[in-house]
PDB file of C-alpha atoms in Angstrom:
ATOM      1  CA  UNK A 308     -97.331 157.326  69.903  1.00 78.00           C
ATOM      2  CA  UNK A 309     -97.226 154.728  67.191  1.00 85.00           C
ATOM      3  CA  UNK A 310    -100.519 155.167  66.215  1.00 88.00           C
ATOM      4  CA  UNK A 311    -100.215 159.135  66.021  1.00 90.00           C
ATOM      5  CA  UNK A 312     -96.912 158.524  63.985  1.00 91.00           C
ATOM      6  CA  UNK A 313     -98.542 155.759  61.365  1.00 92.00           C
ATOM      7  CA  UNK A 314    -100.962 158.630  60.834  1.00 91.00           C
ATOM      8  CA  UNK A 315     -99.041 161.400  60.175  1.00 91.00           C
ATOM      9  CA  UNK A 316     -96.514 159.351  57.833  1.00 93.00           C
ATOM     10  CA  UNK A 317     -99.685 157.863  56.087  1.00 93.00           C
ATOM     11  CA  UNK A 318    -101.150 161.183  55.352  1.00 89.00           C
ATOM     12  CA  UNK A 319     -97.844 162.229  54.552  1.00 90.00           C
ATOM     13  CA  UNK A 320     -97.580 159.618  51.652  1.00 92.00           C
ATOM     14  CA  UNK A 321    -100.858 160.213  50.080  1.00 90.00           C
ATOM     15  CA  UNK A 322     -99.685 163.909  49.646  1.00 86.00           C
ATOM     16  CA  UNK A 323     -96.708 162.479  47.677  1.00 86.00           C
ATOM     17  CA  UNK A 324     -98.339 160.406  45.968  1.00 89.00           C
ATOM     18  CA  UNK A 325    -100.840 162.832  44.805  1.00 85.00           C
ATOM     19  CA  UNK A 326     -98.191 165.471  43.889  1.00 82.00           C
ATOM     20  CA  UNK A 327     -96.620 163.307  41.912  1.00 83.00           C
ATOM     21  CA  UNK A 328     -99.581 162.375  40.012  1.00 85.00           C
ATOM     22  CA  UNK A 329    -100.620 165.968  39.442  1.00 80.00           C
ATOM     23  CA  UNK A 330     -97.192 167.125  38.337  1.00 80.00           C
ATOM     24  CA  UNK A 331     -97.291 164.514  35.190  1.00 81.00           C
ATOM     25  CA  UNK A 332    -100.491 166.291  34.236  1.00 81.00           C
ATOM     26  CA  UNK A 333     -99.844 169.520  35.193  1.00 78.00           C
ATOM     27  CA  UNK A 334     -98.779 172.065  32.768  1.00 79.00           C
ATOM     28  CA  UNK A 335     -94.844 172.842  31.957  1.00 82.00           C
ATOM     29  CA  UNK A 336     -95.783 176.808  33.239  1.00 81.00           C
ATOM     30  CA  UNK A 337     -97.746 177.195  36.778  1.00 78.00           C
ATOM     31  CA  UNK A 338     -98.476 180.183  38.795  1.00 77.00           C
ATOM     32  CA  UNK A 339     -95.896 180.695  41.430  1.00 74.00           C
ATOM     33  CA  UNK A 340     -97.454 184.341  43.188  1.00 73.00           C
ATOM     34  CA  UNK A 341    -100.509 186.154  43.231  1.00 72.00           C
ATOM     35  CA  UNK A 342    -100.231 190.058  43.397  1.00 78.00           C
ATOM     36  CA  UNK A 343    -102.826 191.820  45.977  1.00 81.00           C
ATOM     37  CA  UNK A 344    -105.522 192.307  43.876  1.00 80.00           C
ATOM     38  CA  UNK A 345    -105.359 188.324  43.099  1.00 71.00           C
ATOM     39  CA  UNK A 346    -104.275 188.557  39.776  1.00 76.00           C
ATOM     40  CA  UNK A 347    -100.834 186.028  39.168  1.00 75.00           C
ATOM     41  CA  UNK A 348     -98.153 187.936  38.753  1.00 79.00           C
ATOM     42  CA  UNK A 349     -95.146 185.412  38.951  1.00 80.00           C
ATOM     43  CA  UNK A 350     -94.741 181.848  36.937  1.00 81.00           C
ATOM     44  CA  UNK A 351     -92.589 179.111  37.041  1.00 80.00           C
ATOM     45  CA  UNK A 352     -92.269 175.244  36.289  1.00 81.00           C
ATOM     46  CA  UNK A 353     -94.208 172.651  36.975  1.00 78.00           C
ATOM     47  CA  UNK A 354     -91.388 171.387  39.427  1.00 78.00           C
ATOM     48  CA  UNK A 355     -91.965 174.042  41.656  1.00 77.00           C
ATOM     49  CA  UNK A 356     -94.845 172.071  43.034  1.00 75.00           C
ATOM     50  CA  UNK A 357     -92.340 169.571  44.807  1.00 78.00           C
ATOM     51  CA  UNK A 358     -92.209 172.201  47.373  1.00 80.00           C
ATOM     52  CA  UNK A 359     -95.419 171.879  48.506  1.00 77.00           C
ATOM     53  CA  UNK A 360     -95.268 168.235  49.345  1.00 78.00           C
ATOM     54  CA  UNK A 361     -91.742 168.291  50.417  1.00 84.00           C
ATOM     55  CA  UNK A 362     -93.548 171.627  53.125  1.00 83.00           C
ATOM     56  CA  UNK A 363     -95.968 168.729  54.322  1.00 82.00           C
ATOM     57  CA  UNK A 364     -93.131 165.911  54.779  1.00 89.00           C
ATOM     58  CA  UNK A 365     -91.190 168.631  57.006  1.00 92.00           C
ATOM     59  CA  UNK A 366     -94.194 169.725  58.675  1.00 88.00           C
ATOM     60  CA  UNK A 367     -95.339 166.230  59.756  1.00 90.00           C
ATOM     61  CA  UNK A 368     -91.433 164.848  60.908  1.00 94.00           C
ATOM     62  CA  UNK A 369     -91.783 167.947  62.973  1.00 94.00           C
ATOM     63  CA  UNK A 370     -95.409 167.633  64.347  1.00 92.00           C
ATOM     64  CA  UNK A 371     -94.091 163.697  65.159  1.00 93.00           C
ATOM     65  CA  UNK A 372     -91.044 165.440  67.208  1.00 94.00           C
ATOM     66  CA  UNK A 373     -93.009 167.666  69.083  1.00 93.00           C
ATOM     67  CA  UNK A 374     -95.548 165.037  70.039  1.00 92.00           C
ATOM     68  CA  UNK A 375     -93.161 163.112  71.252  1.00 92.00           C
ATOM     69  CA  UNK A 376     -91.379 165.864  73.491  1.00 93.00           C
ATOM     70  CA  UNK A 377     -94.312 166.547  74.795  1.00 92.00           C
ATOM     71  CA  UNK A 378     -95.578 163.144  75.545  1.00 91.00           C
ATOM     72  CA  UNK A 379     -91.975 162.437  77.419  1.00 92.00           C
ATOM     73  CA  UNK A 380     -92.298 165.762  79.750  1.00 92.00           C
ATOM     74  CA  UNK A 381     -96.001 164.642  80.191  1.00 89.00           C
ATOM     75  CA  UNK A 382     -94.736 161.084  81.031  1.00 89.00           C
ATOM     76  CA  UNK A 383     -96.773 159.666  78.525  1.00 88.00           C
ATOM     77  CA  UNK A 384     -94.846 158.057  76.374  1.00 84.00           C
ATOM     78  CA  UNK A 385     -97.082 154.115  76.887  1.00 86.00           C
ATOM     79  CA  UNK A 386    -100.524 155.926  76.332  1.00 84.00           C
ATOM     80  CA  UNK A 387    -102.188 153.630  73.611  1.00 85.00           C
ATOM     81  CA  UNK A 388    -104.341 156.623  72.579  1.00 86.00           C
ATOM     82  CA  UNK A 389    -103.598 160.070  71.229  1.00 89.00           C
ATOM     83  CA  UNK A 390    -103.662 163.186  73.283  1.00 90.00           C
ATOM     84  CA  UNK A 391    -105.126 166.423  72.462  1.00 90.00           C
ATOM     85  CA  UNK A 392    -102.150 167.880  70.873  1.00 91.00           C
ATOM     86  CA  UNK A 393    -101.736 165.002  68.407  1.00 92.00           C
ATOM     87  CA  UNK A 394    -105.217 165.324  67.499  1.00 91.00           C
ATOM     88  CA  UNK A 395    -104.238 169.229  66.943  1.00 92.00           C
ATOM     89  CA  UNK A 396    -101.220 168.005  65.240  1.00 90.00           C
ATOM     90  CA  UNK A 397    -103.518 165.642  62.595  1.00 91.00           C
ATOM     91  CA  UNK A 398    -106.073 168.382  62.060  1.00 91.00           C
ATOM     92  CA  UNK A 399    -103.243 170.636  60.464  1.00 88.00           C
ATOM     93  CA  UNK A 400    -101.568 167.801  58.830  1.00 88.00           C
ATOM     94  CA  UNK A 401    -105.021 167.037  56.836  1.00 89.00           C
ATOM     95  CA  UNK A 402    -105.608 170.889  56.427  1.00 88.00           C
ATOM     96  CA  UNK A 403    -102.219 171.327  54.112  1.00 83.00           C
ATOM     97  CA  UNK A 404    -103.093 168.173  53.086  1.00 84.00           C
ATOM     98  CA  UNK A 405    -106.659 169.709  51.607  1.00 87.00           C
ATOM     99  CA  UNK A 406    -104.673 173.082  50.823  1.00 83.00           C
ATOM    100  CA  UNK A 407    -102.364 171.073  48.545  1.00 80.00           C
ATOM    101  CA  UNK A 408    -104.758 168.882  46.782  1.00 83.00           C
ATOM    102  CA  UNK A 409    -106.670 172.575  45.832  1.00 82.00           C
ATOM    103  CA  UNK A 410    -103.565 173.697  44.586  1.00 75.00           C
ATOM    104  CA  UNK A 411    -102.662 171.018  42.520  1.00 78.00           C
ATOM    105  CA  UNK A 412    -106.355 170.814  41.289  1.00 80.00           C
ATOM    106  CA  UNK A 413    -106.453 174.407  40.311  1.00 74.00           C
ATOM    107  CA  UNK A 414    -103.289 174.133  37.808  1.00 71.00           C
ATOM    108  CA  UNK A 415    -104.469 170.782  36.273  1.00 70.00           C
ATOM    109  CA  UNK A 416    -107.709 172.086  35.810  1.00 69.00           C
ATOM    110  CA  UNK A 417    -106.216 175.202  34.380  1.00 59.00           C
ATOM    111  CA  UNK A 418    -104.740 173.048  31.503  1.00 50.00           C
ATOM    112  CA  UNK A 419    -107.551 171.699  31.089  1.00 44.00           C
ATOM    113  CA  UNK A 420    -109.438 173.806  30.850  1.00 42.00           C
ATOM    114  CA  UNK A 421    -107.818 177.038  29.197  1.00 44.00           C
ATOM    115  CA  UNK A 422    -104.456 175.405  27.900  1.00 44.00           C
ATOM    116  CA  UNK A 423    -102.790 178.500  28.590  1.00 44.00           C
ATOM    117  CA  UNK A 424    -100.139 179.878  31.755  1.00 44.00           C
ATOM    118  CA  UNK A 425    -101.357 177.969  34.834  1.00 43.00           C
ATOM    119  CA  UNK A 426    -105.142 178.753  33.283  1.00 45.00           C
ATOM    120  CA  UNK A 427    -104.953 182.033  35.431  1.00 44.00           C
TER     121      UNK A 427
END
């Protein structure tokens, strides 16, 4: 359970880490919705991209609770390795993980690369 925990908490820092780094260059205006036809049709500060890593700190606290219920009802709370649902759990942690960094890469780049609203 420790190990399963120092993972999730680990992965849980880098996405911190790299939203804090990509807010500082992000640009003061960023995309917020995107209509149907994928066009954005909502903006809003940069600061609204502490929601997404603040989403993955929530998500992993409660993928670490979960694991751990179900490791006490499965009597496994000394197993040294993980179990299948922890490896479940990490999968998802290090696909919001990848979902975040695109975010955050798609409004830097956007600066970059247009200057304009978000660069949509």
């Amino acid at each position: 359970m420790r190990v399963f925990t120092w993972i999730v908490r680990t992965i849980v820092a880098g996405a911190v880490l790299m939203c804090v780094i990509m807010i500082g260059l992000a640009p003061q205006t960023v995309v917020t919705h995107f209509n149907s036809a994928g066009l954005a049709d909502s903006f809003g500060s940069r600061w609204w991209l502490v929601m997404l890593p603040l989403l993955v700190v929530v998500t992993g606290e409660v993928m670490i609770k979960l694991a751990r219920q179900k490791r006490r009802k499965l009597g496994l709370l000394q197993l040294p390795t993980l179990t299948g649902f922890e490896g479940q759990c990490l999968g998802v942690m290090v696909g919001f993980s990848v979902l975040l960094w695109v975010i955050l890469q798609s409004e830097v780049q956007g600066r970059l690369v247009s200057g304009g609203i978000g660069g949509w």
